[in-house]
Coordinates of C-alpha atoms and ligand atoms in Angstrom, one line a residue:
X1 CA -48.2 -105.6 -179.8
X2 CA -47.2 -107.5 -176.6
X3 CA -44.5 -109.2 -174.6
X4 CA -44.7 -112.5 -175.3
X5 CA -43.7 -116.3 -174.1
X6 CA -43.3 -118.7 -176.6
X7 CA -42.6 -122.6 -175.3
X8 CA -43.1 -125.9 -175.3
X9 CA -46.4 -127.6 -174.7
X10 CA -44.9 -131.1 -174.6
X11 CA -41.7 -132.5 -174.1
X12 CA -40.0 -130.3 -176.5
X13 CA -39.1 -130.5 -179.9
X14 CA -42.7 -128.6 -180.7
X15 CA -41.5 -126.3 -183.7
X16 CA -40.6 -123.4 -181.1
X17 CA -38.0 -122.5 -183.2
X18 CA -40.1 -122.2 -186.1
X19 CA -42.3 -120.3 -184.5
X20 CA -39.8 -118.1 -182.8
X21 CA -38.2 -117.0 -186.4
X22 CA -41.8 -116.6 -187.8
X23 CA -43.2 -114.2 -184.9
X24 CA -39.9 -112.2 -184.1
X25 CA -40.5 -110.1 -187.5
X26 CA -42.9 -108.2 -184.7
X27 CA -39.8 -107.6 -182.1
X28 CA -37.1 -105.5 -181.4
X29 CA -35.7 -108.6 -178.9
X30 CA -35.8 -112.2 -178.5
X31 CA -34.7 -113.9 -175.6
X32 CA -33.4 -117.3 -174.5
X33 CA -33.7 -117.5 -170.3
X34 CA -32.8 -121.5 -170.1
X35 CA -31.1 -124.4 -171.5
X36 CA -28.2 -124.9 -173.0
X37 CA -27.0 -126.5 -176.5
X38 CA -29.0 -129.3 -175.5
X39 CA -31.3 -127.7 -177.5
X40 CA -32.4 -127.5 -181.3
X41 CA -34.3 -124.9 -183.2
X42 CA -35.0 -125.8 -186.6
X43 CA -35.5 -123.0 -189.2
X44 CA -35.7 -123.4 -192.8
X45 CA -35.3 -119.9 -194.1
X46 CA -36.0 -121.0 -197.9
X47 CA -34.4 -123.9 -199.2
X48 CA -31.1 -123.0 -196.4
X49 CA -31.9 -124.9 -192.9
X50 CA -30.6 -124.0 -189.7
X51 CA -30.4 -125.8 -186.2
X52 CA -30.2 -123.0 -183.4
X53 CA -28.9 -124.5 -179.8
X54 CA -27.6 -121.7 -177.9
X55 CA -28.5 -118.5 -179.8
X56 CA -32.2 -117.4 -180.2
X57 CA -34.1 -118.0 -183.5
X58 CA -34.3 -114.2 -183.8
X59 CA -30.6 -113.7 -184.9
X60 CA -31.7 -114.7 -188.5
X61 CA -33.9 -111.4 -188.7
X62 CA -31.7 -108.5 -189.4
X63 CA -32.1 -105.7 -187.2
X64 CA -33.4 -107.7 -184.0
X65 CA -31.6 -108.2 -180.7
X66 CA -30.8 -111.8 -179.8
X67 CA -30.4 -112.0 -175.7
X68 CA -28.7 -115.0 -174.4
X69 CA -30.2 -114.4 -170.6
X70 CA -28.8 -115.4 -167.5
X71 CA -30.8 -118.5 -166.8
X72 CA -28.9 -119.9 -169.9
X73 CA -25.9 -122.1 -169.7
X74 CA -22.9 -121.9 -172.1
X75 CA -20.5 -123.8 -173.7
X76 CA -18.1 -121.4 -175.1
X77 CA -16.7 -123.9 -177.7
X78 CA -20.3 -124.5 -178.7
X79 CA -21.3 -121.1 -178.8
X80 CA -18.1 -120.0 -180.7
X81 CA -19.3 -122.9 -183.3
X82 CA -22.9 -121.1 -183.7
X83 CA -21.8 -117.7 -184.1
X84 CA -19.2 -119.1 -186.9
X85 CA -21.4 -120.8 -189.0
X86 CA -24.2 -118.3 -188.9
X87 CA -21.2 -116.0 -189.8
X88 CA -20.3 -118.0 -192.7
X89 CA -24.1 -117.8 -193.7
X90 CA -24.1 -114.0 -193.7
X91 CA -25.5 -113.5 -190.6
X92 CA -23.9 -110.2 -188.8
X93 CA -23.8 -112.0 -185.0
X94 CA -21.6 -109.5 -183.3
X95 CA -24.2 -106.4 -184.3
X96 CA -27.1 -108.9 -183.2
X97 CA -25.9 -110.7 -180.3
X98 CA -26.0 -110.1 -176.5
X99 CA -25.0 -112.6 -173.8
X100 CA -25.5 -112.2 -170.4
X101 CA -22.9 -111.8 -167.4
X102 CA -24.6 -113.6 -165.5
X103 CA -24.8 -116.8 -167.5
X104 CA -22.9 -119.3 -166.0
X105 CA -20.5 -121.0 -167.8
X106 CA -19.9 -125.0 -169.1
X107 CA -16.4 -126.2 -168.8
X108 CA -15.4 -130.2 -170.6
X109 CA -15.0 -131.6 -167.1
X110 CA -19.6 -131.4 -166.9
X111 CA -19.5 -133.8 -169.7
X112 CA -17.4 -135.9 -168.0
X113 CA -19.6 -135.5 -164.9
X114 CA -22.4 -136.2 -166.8
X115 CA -20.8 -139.3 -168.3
X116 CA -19.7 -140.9 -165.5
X117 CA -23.5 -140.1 -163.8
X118 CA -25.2 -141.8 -166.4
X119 CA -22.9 -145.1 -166.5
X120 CA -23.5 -145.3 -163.1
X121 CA -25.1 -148.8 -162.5
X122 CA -26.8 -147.5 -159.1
X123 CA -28.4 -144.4 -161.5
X124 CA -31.3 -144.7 -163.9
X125 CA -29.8 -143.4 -166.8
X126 CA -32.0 -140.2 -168.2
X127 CA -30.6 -140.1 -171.3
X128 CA -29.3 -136.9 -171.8
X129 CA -27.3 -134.8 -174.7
X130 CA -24.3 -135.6 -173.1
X131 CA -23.5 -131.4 -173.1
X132 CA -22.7 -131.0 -170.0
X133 CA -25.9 -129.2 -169.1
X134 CA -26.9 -130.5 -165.9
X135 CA -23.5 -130.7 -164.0
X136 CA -23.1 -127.1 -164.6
X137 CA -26.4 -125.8 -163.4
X138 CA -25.5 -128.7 -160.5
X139 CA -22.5 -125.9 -159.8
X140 CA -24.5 -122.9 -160.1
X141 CA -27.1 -124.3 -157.7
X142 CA -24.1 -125.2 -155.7
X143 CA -23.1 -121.4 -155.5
X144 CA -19.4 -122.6 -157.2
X145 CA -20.4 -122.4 -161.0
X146 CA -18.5 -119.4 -163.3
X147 CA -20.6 -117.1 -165.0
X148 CA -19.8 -115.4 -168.0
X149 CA -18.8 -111.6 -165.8
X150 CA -16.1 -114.3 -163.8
X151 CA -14.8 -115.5 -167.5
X152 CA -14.4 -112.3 -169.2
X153 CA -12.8 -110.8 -165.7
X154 CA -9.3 -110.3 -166.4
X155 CA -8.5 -111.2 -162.4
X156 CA -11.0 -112.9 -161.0
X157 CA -11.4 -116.1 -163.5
X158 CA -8.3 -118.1 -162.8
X159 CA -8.5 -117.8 -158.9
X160 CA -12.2 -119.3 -159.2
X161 CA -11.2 -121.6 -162.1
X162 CA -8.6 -123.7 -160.3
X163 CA -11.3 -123.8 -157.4
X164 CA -13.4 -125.6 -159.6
X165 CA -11.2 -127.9 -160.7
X166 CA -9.8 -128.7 -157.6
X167 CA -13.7 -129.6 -156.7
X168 CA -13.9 -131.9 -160.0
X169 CA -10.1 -133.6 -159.3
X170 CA -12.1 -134.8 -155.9
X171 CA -14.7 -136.1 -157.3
X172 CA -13.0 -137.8 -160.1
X173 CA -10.6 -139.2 -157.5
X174 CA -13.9 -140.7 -155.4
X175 CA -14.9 -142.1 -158.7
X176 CA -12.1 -143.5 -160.1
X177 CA -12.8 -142.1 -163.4
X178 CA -9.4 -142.8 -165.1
X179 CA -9.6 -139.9 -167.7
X180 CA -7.3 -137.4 -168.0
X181 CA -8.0 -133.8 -167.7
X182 CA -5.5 -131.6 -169.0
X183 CA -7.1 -128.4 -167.0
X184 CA -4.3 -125.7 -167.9
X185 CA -5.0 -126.4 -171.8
X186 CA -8.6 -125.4 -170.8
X187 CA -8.0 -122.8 -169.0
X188 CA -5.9 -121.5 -172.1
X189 CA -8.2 -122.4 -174.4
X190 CA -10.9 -120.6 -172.3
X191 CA -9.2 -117.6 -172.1
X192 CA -9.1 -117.3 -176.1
X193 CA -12.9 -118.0 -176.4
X194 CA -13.1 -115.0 -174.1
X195 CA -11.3 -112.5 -176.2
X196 CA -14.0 -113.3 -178.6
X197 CA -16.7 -113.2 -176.7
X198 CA -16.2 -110.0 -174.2
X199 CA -17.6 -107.8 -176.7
X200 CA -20.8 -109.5 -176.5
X201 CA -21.5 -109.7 -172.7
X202 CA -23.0 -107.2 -170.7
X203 CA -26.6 -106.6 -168.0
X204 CA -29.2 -108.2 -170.4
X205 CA -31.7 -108.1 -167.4
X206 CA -31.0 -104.0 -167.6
X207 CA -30.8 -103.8 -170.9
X208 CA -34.1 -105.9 -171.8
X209 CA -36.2 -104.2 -169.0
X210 CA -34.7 -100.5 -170.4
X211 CA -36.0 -101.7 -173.5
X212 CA -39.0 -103.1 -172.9
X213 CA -39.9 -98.9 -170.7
X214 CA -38.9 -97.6 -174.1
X215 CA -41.6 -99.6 -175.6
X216 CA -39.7 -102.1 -177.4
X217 CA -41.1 -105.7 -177.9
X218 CA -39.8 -108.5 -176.4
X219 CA -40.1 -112.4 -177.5
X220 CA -39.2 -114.8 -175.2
X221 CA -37.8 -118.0 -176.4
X222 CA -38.0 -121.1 -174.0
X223 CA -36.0 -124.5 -175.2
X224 CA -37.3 -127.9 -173.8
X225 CA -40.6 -128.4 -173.3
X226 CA -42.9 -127.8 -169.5
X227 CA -42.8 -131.9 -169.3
X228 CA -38.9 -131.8 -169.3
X229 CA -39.1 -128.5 -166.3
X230 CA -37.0 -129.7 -163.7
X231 CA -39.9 -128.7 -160.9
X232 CA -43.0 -130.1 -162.9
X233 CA -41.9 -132.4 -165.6
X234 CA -41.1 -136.2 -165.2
X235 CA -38.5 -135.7 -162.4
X236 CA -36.1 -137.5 -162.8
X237 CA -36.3 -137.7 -166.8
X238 CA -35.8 -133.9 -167.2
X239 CA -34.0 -131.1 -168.1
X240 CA -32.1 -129.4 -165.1
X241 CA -33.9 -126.0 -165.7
X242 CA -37.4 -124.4 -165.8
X243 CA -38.7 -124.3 -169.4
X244 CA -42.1 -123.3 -168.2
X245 CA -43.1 -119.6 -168.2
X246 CA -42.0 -119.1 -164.7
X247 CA -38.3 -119.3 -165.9
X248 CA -38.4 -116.9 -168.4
X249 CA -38.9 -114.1 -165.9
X250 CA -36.2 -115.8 -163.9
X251 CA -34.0 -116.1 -166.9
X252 CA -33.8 -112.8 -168.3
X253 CA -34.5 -110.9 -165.3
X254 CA -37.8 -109.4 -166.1
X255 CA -40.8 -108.9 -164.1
X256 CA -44.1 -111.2 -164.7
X257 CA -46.1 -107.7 -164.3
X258 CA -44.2 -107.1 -168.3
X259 CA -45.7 -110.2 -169.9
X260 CA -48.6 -109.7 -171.8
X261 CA -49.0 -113.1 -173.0
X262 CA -47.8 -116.7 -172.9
X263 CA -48.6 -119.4 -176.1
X264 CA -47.6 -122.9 -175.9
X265 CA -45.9 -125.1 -179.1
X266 CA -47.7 -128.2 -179.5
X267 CA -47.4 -130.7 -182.2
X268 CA -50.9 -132.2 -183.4
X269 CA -49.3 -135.8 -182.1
X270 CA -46.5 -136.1 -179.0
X271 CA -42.9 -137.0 -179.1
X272 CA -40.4 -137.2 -176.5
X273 CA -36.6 -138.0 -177.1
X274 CA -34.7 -139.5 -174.1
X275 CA -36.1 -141.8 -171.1
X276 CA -39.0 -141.9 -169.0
X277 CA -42.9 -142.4 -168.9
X278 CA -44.8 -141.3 -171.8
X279 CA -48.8 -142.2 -171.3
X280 CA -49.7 -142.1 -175.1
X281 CA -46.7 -143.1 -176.9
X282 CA -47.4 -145.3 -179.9
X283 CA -44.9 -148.6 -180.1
X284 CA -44.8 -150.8 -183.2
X285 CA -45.7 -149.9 -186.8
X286 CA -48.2 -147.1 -185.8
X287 CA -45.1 -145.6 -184.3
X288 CA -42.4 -145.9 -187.0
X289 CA -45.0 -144.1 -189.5
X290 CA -45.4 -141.2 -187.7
X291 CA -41.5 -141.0 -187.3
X292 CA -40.6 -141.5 -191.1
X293 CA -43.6 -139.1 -192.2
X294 CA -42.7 -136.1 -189.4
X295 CA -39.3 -137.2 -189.6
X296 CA -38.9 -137.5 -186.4
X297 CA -35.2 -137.6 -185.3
X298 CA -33.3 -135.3 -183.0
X299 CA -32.0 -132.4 -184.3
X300 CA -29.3 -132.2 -182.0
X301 CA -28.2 -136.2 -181.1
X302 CA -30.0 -137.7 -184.3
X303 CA -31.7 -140.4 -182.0
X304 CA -35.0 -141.3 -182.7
X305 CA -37.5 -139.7 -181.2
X306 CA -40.9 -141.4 -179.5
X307 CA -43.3 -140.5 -180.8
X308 CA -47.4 -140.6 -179.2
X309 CA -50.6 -139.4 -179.9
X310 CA -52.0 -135.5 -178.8
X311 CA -52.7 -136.0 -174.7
X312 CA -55.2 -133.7 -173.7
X313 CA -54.5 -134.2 -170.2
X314 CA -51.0 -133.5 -170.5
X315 CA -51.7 -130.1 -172.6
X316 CA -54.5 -129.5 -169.5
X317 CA -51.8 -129.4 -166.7
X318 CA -48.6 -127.6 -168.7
X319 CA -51.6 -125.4 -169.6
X320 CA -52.4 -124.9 -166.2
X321 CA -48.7 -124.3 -165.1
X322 CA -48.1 -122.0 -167.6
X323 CA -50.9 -120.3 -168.2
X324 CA -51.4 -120.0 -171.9
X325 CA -53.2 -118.2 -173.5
X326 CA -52.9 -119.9 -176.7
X327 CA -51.6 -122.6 -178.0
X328 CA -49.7 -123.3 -181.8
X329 CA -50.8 -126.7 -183.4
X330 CA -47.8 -127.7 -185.6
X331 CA -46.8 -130.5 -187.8
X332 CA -51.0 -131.2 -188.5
X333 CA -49.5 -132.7 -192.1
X334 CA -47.7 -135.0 -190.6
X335 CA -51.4 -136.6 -189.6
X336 CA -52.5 -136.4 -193.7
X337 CA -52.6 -139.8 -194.6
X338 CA -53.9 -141.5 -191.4
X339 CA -57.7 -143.0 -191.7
X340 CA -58.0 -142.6 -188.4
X341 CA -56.2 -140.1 -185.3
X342 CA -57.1 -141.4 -181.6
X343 CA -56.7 -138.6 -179.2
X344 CA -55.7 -139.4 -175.4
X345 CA -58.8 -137.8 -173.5
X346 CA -57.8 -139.0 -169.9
X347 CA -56.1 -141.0 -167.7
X348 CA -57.1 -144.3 -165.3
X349 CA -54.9 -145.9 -163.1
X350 CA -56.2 -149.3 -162.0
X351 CA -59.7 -148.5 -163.5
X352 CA -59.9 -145.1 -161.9
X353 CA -60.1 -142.1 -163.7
X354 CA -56.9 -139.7 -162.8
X355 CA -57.2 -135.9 -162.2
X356 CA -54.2 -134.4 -161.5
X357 CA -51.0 -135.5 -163.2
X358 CA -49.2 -137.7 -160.6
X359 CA -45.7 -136.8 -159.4
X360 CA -44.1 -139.8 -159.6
X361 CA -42.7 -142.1 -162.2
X362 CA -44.0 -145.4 -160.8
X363 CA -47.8 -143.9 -160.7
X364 CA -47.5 -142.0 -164.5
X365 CA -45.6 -144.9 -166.0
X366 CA -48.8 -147.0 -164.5
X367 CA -51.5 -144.7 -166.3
X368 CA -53.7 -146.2 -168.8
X369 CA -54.8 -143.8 -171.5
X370 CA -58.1 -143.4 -172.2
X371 CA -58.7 -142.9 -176.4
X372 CA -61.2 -141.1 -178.4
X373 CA -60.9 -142.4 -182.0
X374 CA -61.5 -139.5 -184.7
X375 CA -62.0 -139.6 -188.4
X376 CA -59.0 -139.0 -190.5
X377 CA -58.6 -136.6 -193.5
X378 CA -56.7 -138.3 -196.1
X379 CA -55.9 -135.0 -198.2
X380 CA -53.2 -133.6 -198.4
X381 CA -52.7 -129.9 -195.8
X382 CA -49.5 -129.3 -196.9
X383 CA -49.6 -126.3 -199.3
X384 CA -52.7 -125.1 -198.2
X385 CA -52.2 -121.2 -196.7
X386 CA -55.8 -119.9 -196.4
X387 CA -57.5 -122.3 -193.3
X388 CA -61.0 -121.7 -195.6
X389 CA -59.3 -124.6 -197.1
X390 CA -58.4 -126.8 -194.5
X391 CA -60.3 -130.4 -195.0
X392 CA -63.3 -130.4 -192.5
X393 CA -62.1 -133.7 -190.5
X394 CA -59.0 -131.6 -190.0
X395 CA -60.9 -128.4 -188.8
X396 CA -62.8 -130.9 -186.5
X397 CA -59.6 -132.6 -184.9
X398 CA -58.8 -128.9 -184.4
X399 CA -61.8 -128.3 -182.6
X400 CA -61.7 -130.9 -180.6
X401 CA -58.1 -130.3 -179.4
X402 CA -59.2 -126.7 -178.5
X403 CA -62.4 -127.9 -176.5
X404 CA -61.2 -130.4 -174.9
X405 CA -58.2 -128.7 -173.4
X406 CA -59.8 -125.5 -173.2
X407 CA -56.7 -123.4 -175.1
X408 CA -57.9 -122.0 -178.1
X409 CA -55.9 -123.2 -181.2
X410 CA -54.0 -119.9 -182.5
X411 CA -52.3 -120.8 -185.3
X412 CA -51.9 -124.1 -187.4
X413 CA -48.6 -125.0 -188.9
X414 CA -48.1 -127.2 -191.9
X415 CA -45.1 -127.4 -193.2
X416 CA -41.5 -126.6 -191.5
X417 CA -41.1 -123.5 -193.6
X418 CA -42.1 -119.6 -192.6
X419 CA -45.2 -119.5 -194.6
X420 CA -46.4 -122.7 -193.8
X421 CA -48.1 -121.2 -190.9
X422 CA -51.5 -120.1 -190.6
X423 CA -52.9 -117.6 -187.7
X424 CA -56.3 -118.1 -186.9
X425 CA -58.2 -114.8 -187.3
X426 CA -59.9 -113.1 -183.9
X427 CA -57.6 -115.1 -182.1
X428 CA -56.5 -113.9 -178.8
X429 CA -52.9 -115.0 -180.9
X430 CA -54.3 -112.7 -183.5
X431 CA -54.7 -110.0 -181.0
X432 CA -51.5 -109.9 -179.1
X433 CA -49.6 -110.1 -182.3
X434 CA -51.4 -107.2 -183.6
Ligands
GDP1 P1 -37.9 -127.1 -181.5 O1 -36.8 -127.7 -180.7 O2 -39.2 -127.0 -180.7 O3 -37.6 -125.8 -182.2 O4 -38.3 -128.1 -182.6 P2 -37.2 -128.9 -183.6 O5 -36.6 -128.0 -184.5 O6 -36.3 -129.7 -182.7 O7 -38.2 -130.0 -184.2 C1 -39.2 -129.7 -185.0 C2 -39.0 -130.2 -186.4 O8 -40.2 -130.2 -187.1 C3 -38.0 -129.5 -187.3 O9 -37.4 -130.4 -188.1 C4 -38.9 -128.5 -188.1 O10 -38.3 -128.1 -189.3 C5 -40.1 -129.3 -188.3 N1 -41.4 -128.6 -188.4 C6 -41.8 -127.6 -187.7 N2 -43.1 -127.3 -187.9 C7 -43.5 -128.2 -188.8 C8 -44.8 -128.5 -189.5 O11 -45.8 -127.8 -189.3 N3 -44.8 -129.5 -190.4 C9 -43.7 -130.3 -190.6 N4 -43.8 -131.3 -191.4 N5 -42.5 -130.1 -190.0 C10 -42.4 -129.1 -189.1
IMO2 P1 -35.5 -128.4 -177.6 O1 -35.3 -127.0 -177.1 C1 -36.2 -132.6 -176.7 C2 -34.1 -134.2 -173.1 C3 -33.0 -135.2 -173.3 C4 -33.1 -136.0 -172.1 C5 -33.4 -134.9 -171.0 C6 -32.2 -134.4 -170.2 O2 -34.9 -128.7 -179.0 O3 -37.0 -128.7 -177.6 P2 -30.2 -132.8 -170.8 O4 -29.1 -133.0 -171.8 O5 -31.0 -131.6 -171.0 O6 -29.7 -132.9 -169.4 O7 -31.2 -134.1 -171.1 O8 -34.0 -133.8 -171.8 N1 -33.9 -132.9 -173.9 C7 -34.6 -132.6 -175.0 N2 -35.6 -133.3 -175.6 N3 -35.9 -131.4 -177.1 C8 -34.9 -130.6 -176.4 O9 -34.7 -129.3 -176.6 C9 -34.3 -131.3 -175.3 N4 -33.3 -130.9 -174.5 C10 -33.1 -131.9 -173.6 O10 -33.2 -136.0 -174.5 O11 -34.2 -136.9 -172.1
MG3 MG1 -35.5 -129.3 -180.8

């Protein structure tokens, strides 16, 4: 069994977490290297569901290591708030969980940041979670963030804490944002989180790569999706870190010489919460059916999601970014009743067929999809656990989705619970699993 990747084809919201709790049975670790509580892993262990943001999916499997890397950015409050309720659901967190100290840290004056960013009239508004999560990697990348080693430091975190909020007063000064900030009542509040949390934080990068010469597995967990990467996404209507496979070596401070394999999460349709171009959304009634059916609603801001159909030349370039090596179709019930499922085979702009994905909005909100219409199944694949039994026009769309974007199809998911999930055998999935 390898090291494995495991993230979104699409603009998140692909079933990673689902995934994640399924495959990390086979590891001794999973790690998150990105994102923040922006994030939301759905995992229905039995009739009991739980939404993961901050700590990986593997935490519900007893025994396995849950990493928090450095790439990641926390909200204490938040994070306190996950490790309670999975507490409360029997979970043991502290024997489990392992945050890095090189993390940095999110403080209530991001989300005021981020607020006043987003009102901005002179701003497109990108419409984020409102968590704070870009303002702080904003800091880190501005070399005056806080990581988690500066929080648990019983010297060094005031000194660098009143820094930082001398920066913010500035800027809410230039502003004129008239909220108040009551900074010492943080910074006490703060320092009780940390009493809670020091336990938990130490060299994941060593630890992991220690591990990983010992021969332990390692899953790596990406949030977002490669169309919300800050580098390759739709700048500006992104995430501020890189969910594509590039980050997770970045993130958890591991080598790309120890990843044996990398499998993109796709859903058998597309949906993107949020603003910004989406080539092969579906507007109108088309739309709202495919939303009720997959019930498709953020799991961590409840706002509807967009929804669109599968875009092969989408999957083609996060494919070619990332480099996978297989990809997981999900959510293929959701399709069960349709007579008919058009699939976006390429792109034109002003009649002219489109290679490479363009980099900016203006040209991508421009594209004009071009669709291949194939026949529906109209049975039911929920249930089914043996793909012997999959209907034929579903096997087909399958197919198709595999040649086209030349990814083989891994595993088929059909349901949102663990064994409603089928691996494809003589995969190369198959194989690295093994
Ligand atoms: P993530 O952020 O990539 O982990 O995905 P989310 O959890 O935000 O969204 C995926 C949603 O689809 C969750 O509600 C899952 O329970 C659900 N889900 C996952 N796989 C399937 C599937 O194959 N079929 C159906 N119907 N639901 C699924
Ligand atoms: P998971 O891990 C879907 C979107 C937001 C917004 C943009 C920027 O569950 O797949 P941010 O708060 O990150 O600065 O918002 O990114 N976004 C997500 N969309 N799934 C997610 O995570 C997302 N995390 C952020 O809606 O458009
Ligand atoms: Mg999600």
């Amino acid at each position: 069994m390898a090291n494995l990747i495991v993230l979104g084809a699409q603009w998140g919201d692909e079933g990673k977490g689902k995934i994640v709790d399924l495959f990390s049975e086979n590891f001794d670790f999973v790690v998150r290297y990105q994102g923040g509580h922006n994030a939301g892993h759905t995992v229905f262990i039995g009739e009991t569901k739980f939404v993961l943001k901050l700590i990986p999916s593997g935490i519900l499997r007893p025994g396995v290591k849950a990493v928090i890397g450095n790439g990641v950015v926390i909200d204490p409050a938040a994070l306190m708030n996950e490790i309670a309720s999975l507490e409360k659901a029997g979970i043991d967190v502290h024997s489990q969980l392992l945050i890095s100290n090189r993390a940095h840290v999110i403080f209530p004056f991001h989300r005021m940041v981020e607020k006043v960013s987003e009102a901005r009239e002179d701003r497109v508004a990108i419409g984020t979670t409102s968590r704070g999560i870009g303002p702080c990697y904003e800091d880190k990348i501005g070399r005056r963030g806080i990581r988690m080693a500066d929080l648990v430091s019983p010297q060094g975190f005031e000194h660098l804490y009143r820094m930082l909020c001398e920066d913010k007063m500035t800027l809410a000064t230039a502003f004129k944002v008239s909220e108040h900030i009551d900074f010492d009542q943080i910074l006490a509040d703060y320092r009780q989180f940390t009493e809670k949390l020091r336990p938990l934080v130490c060299d994941t990068s060593a630890m992991v790569n220690r591990a990983m010469s010992a021969g332990k597995k390692v899953l790596f967990e990406g949030a977002q999706g490669t169309m919300l990467d800050i580098d390759h996404g739709t700048y500006p209507f992104v995430t501020s870190s890189n969910a594509s496979a590039g980050g997770a070596c970045t993130g958890a401070g591991v080598p790309p010489t120890r990843i044996d394999g990398i499998i993109g999460v796709s859903k058998a349709y597309i949906t993107r919460v949020g603003a910004g171009p989406f080539p092969s959304e579906i507007l109108g009634e088309a739309g709202d059916h495919i939303r009720k059916v997959g019930n498709e609603f953020g799991s961590v801001t409840g706002r509807p999601r967009r929804c669109g159909w599968f875009d092969v030349p989408l999957l083609q370039y996060t494919a070619a970014i990332n480099g996978f090596d297989s990809m997981i179709i999900t959510k293929l019930d959701v399709l069960d009743d349709l007579a008919e499922v058009p699939v976006c085979v390429g792109y034109e702009i002003d009649g002219k067929p489109v290679t490479d994905m363009p980099a900016t909005n203006e040209e991508v909100a421009k594209i004009v999809p071009v669709y291949e219409k194939l026949p529906g199944w109209i049975t039911p694949t929920k249930g089914i656990t043996d793909l012997k039994q999959i209907p034929k026009a579903a096997m087909d769309y399958l197919k198709f989705l595999e040649e086209k974007t030349g990814v083989e199809v891994g595993c088929v998911s059909n349901g949102p619970e663990r064994n409603e999930t089928m691996i494809v055998p003589g995969s190369k999935l198959a194989r690295l699993l093994a």
